[in-house]
XYZ file of C-alpha atoms in Angstrom:
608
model
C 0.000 0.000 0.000
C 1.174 3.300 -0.408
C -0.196 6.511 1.203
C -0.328 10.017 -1.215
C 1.107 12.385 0.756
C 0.949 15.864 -0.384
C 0.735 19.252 0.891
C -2.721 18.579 2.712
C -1.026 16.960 5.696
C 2.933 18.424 5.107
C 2.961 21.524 3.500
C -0.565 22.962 5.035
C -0.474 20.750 8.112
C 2.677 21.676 9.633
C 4.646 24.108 8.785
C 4.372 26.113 5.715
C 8.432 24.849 4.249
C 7.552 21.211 4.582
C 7.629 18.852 1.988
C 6.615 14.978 1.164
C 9.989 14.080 -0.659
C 9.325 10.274 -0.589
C 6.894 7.773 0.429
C 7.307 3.887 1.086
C 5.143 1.350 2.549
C 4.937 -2.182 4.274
C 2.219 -4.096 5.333
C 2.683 -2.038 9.216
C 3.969 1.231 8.446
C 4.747 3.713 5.854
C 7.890 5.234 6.537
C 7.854 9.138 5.051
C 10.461 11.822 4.284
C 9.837 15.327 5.169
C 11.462 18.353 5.027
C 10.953 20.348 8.029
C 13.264 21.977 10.914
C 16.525 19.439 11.689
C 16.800 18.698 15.300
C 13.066 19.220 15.896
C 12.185 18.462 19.399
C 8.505 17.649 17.636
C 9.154 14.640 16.254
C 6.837 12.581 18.295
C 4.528 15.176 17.851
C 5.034 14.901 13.959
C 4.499 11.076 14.284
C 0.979 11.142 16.069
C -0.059 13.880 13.678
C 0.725 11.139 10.889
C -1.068 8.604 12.981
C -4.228 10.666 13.451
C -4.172 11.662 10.379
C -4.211 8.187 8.806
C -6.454 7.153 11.346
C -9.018 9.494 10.262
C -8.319 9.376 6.584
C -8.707 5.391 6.194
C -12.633 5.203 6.829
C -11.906 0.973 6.457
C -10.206 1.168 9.926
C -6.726 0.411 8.162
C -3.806 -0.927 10.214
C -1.014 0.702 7.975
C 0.699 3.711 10.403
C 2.669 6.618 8.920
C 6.018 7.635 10.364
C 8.224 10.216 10.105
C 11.568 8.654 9.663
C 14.336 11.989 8.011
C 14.128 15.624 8.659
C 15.649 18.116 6.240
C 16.161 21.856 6.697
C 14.469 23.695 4.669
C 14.764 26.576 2.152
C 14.531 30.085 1.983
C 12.257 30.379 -0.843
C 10.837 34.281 0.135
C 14.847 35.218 -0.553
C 16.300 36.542 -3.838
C 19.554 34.344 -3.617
C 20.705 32.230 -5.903
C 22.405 30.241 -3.212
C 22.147 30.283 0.663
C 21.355 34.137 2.417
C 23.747 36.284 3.043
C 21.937 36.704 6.845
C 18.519 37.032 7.377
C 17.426 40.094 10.036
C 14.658 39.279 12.476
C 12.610 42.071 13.503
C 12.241 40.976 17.364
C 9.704 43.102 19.341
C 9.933 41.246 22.482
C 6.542 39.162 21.661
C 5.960 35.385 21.097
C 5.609 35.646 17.380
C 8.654 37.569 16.646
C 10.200 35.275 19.267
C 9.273 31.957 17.319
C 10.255 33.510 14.073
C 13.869 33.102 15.619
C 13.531 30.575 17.151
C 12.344 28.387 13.503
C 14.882 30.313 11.795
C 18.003 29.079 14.138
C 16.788 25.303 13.445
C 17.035 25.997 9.950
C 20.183 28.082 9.817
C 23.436 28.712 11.738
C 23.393 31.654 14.042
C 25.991 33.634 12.033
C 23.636 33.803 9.195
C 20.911 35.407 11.446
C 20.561 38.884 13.092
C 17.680 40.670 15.422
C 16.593 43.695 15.594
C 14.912 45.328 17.862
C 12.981 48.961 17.728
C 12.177 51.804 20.024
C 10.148 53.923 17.435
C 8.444 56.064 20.433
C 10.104 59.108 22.378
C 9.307 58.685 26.342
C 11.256 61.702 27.141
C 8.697 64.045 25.298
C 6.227 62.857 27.709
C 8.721 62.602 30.833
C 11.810 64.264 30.257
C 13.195 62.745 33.446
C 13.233 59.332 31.132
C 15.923 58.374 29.094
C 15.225 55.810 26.079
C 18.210 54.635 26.188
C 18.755 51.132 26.334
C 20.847 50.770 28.645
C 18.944 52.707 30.945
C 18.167 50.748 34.368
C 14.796 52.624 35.313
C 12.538 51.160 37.751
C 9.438 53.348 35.412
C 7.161 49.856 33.940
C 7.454 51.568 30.422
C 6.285 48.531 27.715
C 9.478 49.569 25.838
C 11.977 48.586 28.720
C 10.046 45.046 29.516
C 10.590 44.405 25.824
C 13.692 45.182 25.371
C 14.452 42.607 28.413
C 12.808 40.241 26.688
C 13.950 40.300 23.538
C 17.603 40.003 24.983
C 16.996 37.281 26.854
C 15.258 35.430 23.700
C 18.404 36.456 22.054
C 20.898 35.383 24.057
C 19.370 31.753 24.527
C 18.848 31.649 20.875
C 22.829 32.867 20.403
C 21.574 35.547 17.846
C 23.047 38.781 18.268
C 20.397 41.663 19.017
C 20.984 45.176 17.403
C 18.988 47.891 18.783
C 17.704 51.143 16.349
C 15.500 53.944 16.769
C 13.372 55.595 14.326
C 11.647 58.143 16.848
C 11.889 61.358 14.035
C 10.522 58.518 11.042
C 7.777 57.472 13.293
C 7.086 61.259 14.344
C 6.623 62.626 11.350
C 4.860 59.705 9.084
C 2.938 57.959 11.493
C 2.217 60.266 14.883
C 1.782 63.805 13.132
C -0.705 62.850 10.708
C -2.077 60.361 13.535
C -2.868 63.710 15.175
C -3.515 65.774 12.345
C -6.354 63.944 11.417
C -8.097 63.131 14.327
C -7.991 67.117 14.900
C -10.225 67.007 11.611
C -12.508 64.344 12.574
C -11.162 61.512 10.674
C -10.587 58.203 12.083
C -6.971 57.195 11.162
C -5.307 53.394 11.650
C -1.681 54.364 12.988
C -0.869 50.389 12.727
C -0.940 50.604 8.320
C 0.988 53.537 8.220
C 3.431 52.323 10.919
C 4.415 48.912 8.445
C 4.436 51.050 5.216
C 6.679 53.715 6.694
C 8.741 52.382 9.566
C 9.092 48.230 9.376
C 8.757 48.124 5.917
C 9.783 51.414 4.943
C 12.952 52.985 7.700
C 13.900 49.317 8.920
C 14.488 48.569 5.576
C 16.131 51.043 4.685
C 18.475 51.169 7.600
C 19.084 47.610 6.733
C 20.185 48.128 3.496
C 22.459 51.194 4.023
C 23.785 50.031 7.270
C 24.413 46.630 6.281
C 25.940 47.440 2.938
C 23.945 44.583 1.218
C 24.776 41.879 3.467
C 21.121 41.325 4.650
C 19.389 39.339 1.687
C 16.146 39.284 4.174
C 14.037 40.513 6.596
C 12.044 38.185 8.672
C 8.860 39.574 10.899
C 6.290 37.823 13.244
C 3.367 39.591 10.877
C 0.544 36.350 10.422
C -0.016 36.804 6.427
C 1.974 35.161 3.607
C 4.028 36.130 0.393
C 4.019 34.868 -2.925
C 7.242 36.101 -4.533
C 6.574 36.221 -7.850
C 9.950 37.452 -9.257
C 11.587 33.738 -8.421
C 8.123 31.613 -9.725
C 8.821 32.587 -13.243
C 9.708 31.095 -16.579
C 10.298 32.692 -20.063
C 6.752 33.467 -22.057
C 6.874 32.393 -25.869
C 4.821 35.940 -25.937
C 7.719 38.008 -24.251
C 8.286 38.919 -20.893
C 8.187 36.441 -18.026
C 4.789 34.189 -16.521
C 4.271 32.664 -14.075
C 4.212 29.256 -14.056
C 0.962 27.145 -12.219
C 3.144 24.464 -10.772
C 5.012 27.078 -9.128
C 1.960 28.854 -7.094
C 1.335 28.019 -3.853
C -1.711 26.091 -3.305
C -3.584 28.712 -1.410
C -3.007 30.863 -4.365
C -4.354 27.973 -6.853
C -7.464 27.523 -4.151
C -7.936 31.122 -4.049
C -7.897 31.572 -8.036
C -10.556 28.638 -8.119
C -12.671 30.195 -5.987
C -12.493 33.714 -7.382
C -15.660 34.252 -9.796
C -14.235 37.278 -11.609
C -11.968 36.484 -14.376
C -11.062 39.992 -14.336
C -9.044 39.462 -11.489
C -7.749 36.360 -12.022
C -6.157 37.741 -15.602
C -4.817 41.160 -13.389
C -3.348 39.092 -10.804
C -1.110 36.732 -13.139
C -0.637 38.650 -16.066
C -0.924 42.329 -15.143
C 2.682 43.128 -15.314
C 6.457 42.409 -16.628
C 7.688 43.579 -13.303
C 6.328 41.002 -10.606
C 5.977 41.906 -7.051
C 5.583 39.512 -4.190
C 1.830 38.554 -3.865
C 0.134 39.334 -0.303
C -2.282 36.879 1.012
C -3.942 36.143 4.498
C -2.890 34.232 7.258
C -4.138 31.108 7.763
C -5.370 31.707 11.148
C -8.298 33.502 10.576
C -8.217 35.121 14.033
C -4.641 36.843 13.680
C -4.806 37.912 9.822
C -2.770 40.733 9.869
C -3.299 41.455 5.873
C -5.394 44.421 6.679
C -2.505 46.039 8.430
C 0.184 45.775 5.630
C -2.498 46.318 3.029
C -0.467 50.390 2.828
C 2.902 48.475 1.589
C 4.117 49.127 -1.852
C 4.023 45.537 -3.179
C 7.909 45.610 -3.760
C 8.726 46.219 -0.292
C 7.717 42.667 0.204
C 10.567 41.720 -1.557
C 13.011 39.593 0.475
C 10.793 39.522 3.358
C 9.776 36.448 5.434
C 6.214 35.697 7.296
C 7.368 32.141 8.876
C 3.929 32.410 10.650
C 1.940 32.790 7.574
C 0.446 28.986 7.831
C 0.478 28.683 11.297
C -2.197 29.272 14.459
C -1.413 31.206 16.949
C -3.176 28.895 19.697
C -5.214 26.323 19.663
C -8.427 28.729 20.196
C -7.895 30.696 17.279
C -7.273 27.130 15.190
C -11.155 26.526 16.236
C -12.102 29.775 15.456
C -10.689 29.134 11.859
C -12.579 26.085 11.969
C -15.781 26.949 12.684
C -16.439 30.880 11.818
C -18.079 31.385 8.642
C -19.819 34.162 6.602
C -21.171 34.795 3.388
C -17.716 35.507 1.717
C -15.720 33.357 4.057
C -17.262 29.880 4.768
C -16.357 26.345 4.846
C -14.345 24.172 7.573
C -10.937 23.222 7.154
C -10.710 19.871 9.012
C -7.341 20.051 8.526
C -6.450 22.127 10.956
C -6.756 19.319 13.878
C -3.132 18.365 13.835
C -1.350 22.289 13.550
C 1.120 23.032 16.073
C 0.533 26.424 16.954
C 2.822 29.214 17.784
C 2.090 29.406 21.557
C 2.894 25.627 21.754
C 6.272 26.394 20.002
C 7.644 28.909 22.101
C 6.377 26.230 25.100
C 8.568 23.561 23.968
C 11.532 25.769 22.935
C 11.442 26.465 26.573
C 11.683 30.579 25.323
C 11.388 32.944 28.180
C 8.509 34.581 27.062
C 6.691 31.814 26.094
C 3.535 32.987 28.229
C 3.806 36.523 27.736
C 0.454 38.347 26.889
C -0.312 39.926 23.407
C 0.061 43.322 23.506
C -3.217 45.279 22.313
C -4.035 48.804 21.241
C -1.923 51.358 20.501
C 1.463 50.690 21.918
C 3.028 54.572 22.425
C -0.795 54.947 24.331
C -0.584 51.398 27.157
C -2.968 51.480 29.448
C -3.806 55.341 29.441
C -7.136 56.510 27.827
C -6.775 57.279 24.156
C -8.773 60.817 24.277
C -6.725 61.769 27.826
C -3.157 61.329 25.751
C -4.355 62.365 22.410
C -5.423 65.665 23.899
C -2.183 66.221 24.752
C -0.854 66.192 21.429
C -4.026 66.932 19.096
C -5.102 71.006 18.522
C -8.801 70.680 18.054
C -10.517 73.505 15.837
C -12.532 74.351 18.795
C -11.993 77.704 20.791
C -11.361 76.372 24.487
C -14.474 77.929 25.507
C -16.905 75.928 23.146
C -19.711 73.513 24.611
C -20.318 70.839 21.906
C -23.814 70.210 21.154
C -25.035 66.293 20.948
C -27.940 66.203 18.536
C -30.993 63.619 18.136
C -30.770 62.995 14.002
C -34.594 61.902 14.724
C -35.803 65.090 15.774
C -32.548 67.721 15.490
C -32.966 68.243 19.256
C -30.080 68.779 21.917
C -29.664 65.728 23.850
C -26.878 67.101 26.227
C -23.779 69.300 25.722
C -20.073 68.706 26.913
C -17.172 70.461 27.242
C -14.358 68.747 24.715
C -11.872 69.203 27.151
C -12.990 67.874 29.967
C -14.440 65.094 28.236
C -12.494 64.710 25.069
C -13.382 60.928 24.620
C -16.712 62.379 22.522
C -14.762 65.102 20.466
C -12.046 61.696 18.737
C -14.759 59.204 19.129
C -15.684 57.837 15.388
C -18.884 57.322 13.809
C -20.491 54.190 15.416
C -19.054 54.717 18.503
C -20.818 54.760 21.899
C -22.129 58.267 23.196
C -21.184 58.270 27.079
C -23.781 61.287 27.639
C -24.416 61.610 31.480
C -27.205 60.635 32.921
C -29.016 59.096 29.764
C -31.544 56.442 30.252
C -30.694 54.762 27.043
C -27.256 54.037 24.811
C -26.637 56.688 22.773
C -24.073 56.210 18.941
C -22.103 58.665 17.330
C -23.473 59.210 13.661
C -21.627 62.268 12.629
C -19.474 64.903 13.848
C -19.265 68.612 12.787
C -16.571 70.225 14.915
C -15.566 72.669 12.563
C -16.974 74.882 9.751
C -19.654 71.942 7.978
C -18.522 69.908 5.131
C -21.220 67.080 5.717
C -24.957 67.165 4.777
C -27.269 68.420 7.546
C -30.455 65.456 8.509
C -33.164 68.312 7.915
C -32.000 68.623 4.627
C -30.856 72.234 4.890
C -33.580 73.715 6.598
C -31.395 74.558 9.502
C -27.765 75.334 10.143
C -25.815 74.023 13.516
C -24.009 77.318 14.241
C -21.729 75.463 16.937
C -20.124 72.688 17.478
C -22.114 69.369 17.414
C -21.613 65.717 17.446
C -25.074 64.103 15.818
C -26.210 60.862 17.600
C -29.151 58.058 17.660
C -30.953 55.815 20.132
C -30.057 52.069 19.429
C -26.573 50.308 17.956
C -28.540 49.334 14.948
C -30.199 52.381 13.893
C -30.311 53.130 10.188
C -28.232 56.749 10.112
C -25.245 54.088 11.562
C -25.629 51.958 8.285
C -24.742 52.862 4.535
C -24.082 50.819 1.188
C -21.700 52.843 -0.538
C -18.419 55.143 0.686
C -15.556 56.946 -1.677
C -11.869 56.811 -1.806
C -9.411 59.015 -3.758
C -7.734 57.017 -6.381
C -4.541 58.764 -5.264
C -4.509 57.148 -1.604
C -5.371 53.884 -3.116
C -2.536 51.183 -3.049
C -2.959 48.870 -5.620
C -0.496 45.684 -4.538
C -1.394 42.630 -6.856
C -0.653 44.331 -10.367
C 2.516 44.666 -9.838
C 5.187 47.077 -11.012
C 5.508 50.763 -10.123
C 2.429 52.244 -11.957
C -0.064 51.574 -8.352
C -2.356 50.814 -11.643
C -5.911 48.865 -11.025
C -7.617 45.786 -12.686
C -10.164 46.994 -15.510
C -12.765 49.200 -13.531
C -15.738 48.499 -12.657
C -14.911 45.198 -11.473
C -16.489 42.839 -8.073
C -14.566 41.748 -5.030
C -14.751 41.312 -1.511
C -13.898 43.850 0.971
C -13.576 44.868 4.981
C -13.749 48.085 6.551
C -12.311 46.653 9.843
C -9.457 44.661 11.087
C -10.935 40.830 10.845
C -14.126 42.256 9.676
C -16.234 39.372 8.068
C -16.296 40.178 3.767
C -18.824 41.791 1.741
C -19.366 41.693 -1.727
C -18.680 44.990 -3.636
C -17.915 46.384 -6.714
C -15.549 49.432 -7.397
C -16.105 51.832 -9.972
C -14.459 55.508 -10.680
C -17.498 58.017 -10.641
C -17.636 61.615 -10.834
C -18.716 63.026 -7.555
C -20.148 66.433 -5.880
C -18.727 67.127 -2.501
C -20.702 69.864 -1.776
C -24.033 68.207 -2.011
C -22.879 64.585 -0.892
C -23.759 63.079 -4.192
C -24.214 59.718 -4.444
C -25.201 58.808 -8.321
C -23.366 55.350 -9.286
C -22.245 56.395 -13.040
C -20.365 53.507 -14.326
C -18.235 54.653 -17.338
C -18.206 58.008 -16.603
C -14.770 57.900 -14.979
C -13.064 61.157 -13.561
C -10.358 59.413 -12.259
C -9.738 61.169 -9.310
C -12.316 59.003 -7.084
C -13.082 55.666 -6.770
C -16.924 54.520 -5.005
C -17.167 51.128 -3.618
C -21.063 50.064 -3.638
C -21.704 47.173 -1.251
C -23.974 44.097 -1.746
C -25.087 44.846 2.198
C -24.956 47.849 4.425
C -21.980 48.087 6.886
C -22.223 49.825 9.851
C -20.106 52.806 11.032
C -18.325 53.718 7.994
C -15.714 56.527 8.812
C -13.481 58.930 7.001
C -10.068 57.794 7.643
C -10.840 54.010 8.291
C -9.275 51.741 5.619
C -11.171 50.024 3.384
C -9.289 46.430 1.931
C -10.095 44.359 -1.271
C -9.644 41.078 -1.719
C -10.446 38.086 -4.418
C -11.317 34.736 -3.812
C -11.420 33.509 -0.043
C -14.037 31.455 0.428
C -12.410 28.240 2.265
C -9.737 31.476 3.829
C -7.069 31.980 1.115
C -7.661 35.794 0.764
C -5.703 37.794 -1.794
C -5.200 40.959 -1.070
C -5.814 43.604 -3.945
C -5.060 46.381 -2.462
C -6.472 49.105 0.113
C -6.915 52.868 0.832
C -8.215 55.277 3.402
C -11.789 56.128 3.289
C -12.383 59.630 1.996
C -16.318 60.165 2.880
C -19.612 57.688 3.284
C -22.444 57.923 1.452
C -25.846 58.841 2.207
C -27.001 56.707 5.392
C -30.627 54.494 5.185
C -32.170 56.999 7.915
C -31.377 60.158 5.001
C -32.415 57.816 2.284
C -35.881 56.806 4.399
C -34.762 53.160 3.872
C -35.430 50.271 6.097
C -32.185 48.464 6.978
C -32.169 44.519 5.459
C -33.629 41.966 8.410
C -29.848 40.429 8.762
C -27.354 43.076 9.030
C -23.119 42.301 8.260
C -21.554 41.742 11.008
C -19.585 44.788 12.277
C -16.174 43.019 13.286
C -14.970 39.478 14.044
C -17.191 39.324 17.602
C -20.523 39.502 15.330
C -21.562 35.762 14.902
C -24.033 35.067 13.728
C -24.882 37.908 11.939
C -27.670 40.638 14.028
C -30.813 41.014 13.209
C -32.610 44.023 12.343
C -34.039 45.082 16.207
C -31.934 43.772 18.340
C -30.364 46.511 21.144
């Protein structure tokens, strides 16, 4: 007998670098080759994963058993060498994954050929100037950046990788904190986290890397859960000219994704857009860590030479079930494969690291555990004179609710549309559905009739009211990164075209399609005229209403992805909604989207 052993138990299974490289069989056991990490302390683990997996897979209650018998090292596929790296940087925050990234990467290569580095990108001193960021500095202050720092050394040292320590405090200043704070000041809702990979860890660290390094470092290796498809070393020559990409060469989830992806349009942009292939962004497989959204601001080349060893991993053995059993519309399907993954928390257990248990950080990390309005109002100028009461406005009958004082209570003044209203006193929950803090520039909910002179944040009764909910929002072509084409042109597929997007980090999909329309910002026009492209704006009409759609928030489109295997298009910051169903008089649909990765099942129209 022989078993077929292919990527559905090795490659997917395990670990994303392993391989079935021979199979043989007796009438007891089948012994099997695999490449994976040499050394592994998981062999036995390896060998009941073949066991169960054989077990399950032979429905005739089979005797034959499955062993793992050779391990060989892997390869550094994600690397433009033509032979072995020249040494491979580790970006090591002080966290698990970044932590298991090194620690994978020492079984697989000697410590010479590997380097971390480690990044203080926030100035403590501005805040305290009593604090020194230093790193030698022996403060007894809890700042997150020192208990990192520990950490990362003493991952380091038992790992024998030398640790390098940079700052990009002025980099992360002025492209990531400034406009952070520049926008919230105009009542846009920013995501620090996408700017913070396009301009510091994929943008300054690389940099630094290359200039400091003098081209030594071939690649940069992150704890980021997504994967790469490098497309400039899955090529062959085209009898048309040019270079194509071959399908053997594809990784599967890219095949599966293809499959799966109705629009042929996108299929054809993806593979055959461009002469100049950049590495190809997908999600992780762990549905519940994606990071995709985040690094959906990188100029596809950036990704070149870059390593996601989590990609095909889970995080922990909860967010494996999660994978498992969450579904939606766009994103359904189990994958019963996932019963036999080691995950990334179980790693760092066994490799004994000494932050195995450590917590995920959350949030912003220059904020902690301090309220985000309390710090941000020490950085943000609002456009309100210091003497201003803001106004908070019913949109069902344009009466004052309450008023508030922004700067004794600026948590209202930076919350974004969808938020909770904490209004004093109320006697029900009160949502944010638009803010007008400075001279207007959004439509008023009596149609003109009347003017709000001051200040005024616009609110409704009930999470699931209908001003909270729209169908269609607008981004400028010109913030819009375009990552799967290719080349340096940022150009799109054929327009209009449908896809899948999210609004939300781990928001469930909706179906959309994205057109370039002219628009009227004055009067909020919302006409959908495909073929009459300005190119200037691009509108994204969904198939269902989503709620709390923001300026600022990033929208991200995607193709294929039902079984998971998301592609990721591209993504841009949202310029300005379109008319909610409480100014269009519409009744929202009786199941509404989910909002983020909490809502399952989906709500229903009603609920509180």
């Amino acid at each position: 007998m022989k078993i077929r052993l292919t990527r559905t138990l090795l490659k997917h299974e395990l670990f994303h670098s392993f391989t079935a490289v021979a199979t043989t069989a007796t009438t007891a056991t089948c012994t099997i080759t695999v490449s994976c990490i040499p050394n592994s302390p998981y062999k036995d683990f390896l060998n009941a994963v073949c066991a169960r997996w054989y077990s399950n897979s032979n429905s005739a209650g089979g005797t034959h058993r499955p062993m793992i018998s050779t391990i060989i090292p892997p390869t550094t596929e994600s690397c433009n060498v033509n032979s072995k790296p020249k040494k491979i940087a580790i970006a090591m925050s002080g966290g698990v994954d970044s932590s298991v990234v090194a620690y994978l990467l020492t079984k697989s290569h000697p410590s010479e050929e590997l380097m971390g580095i480690h990044m203080s990108n926030w100035d403590y001193a501005d805040e305290n100037p009593t604090v020194t960021t230093t790193m030698k500095s022996n403060k007894n202050n809890s700042y997150c950046w020192e208990q990192d720092w520990k950490d990362t050394n003493a991952v380091a040292t038992q790992l024998n990788i030398p640790i390098h320590h940079v700052s990009f405090q002025a980099e992360y200043w002025n492209e990531v904190f400034q406009p952070y704070c520049q926008q919230l000041s105009q009542s846009i809702t920013p995501n620090p986290d996408v700017d913070c990979n396009r301009y510091i860890k994929f943008g300054a660290l690389k940099d630094f890397l290359e200039k400091r390094f003098s081209g030594d470092v071939d690649c940069l290796a992150t704890g980021h859960y997504a994967r790469i498809w490098d497309r400039s070393r899955s090529t062959r020559p085209s009898s048309r000219g040019g270079i194509h990409p071959t399908i053997n060469d594809m990784p599967p989830y890219l095949e599966q994704a293809l499959q799966e992806e109705e629009s042929t349009v996108l299929a054809d942009y993806i593979l055959h857009s461009s002469v100049a292939y950049t590495p190809l962004l997908f999600s992780a497989r762990d549905r519940s860590k994606d990071q995709s959204y985040f690094l959906s601001g990188v100029p596809s080349k950036a990704f070149s030479g870059v390593l996601f060893p989590l990609g095909d991993l889970f995080k922990t053995e909860h967010g494996r079930d999660n994978s498992t059993n969450n579904s939606d519309e766009c994103n359904t399907g189990s994958d019963n494969r996932s019963d036999s993954m080691i995950s990334v928390r179980q790693l760092a257990q066994h490799a004994q690291l000494p932050n195995a248990n450590k917590r995920d950080s959350v949030g912003i990390c220059f904020i902690g555990k301090r309220k985000h309005g309390d710090f941000i109002n020490e950085y943000v100028d609002t456009p309100l004179d210091k003497s201003s009461l803001v106004q908070c406005i019913n949109v069902e009958n344009n009466e004052v609710v309450a008023t508030f004082d922004p700067v004794e209570t600026p948590s209202l003044a930076y919350a974004t549309i969808g938020q909770g209203a904490k209004i004093s006193g109320a006697t029900q929950k009160w949502f944010i559905v638009n803010k007008q803090l400075k001279p207007p520039r959004h439509r008023y909910y009596d149609e003109g009739q009347r003017k709000w002179e001051s200040p005024c944040v616009f609110i409704c009764p009930g999470t699931h009211h209908p001003s909270l909910y729209a169908d269609i929002f607008y981004i400028r072509s010109k913030h819009f990164n375009w990552m799967a084409g290719g080349g340096e042109t940022n150009r799109p597929p054929p327009l209009p075209f449908r896809a899948k997007c999210r609004i939300r980090h781990l928001q469930p999909l909706v179906e959309c399609e994205i057109a370039m329309v002219n628009r009227d910002y004055n009067h909020g026009q919302t006409a959908f005229k495909s073929g009459e492209f300005d190119n200037d704006t691009y509108a994204i009409r969904l198939k269902q209403p989503l709620r709390g759609i923001a300026p600022g928030q990033v929208c991200v489109i995607y193709a294929g992805g039902k079984e998971g295997d998301l592609i990721c298009i591209g993504g841009g910051p949202i310029d300005e909604s379109g008319p909610n169903y409480w100014e269009m008089k519409q009744d929202l649909p009786k199941m509404l989207h989910p909002s983020g990765q909490n809502d399952f099942p989906s709500f229903k129209q009603g609920e509180p």
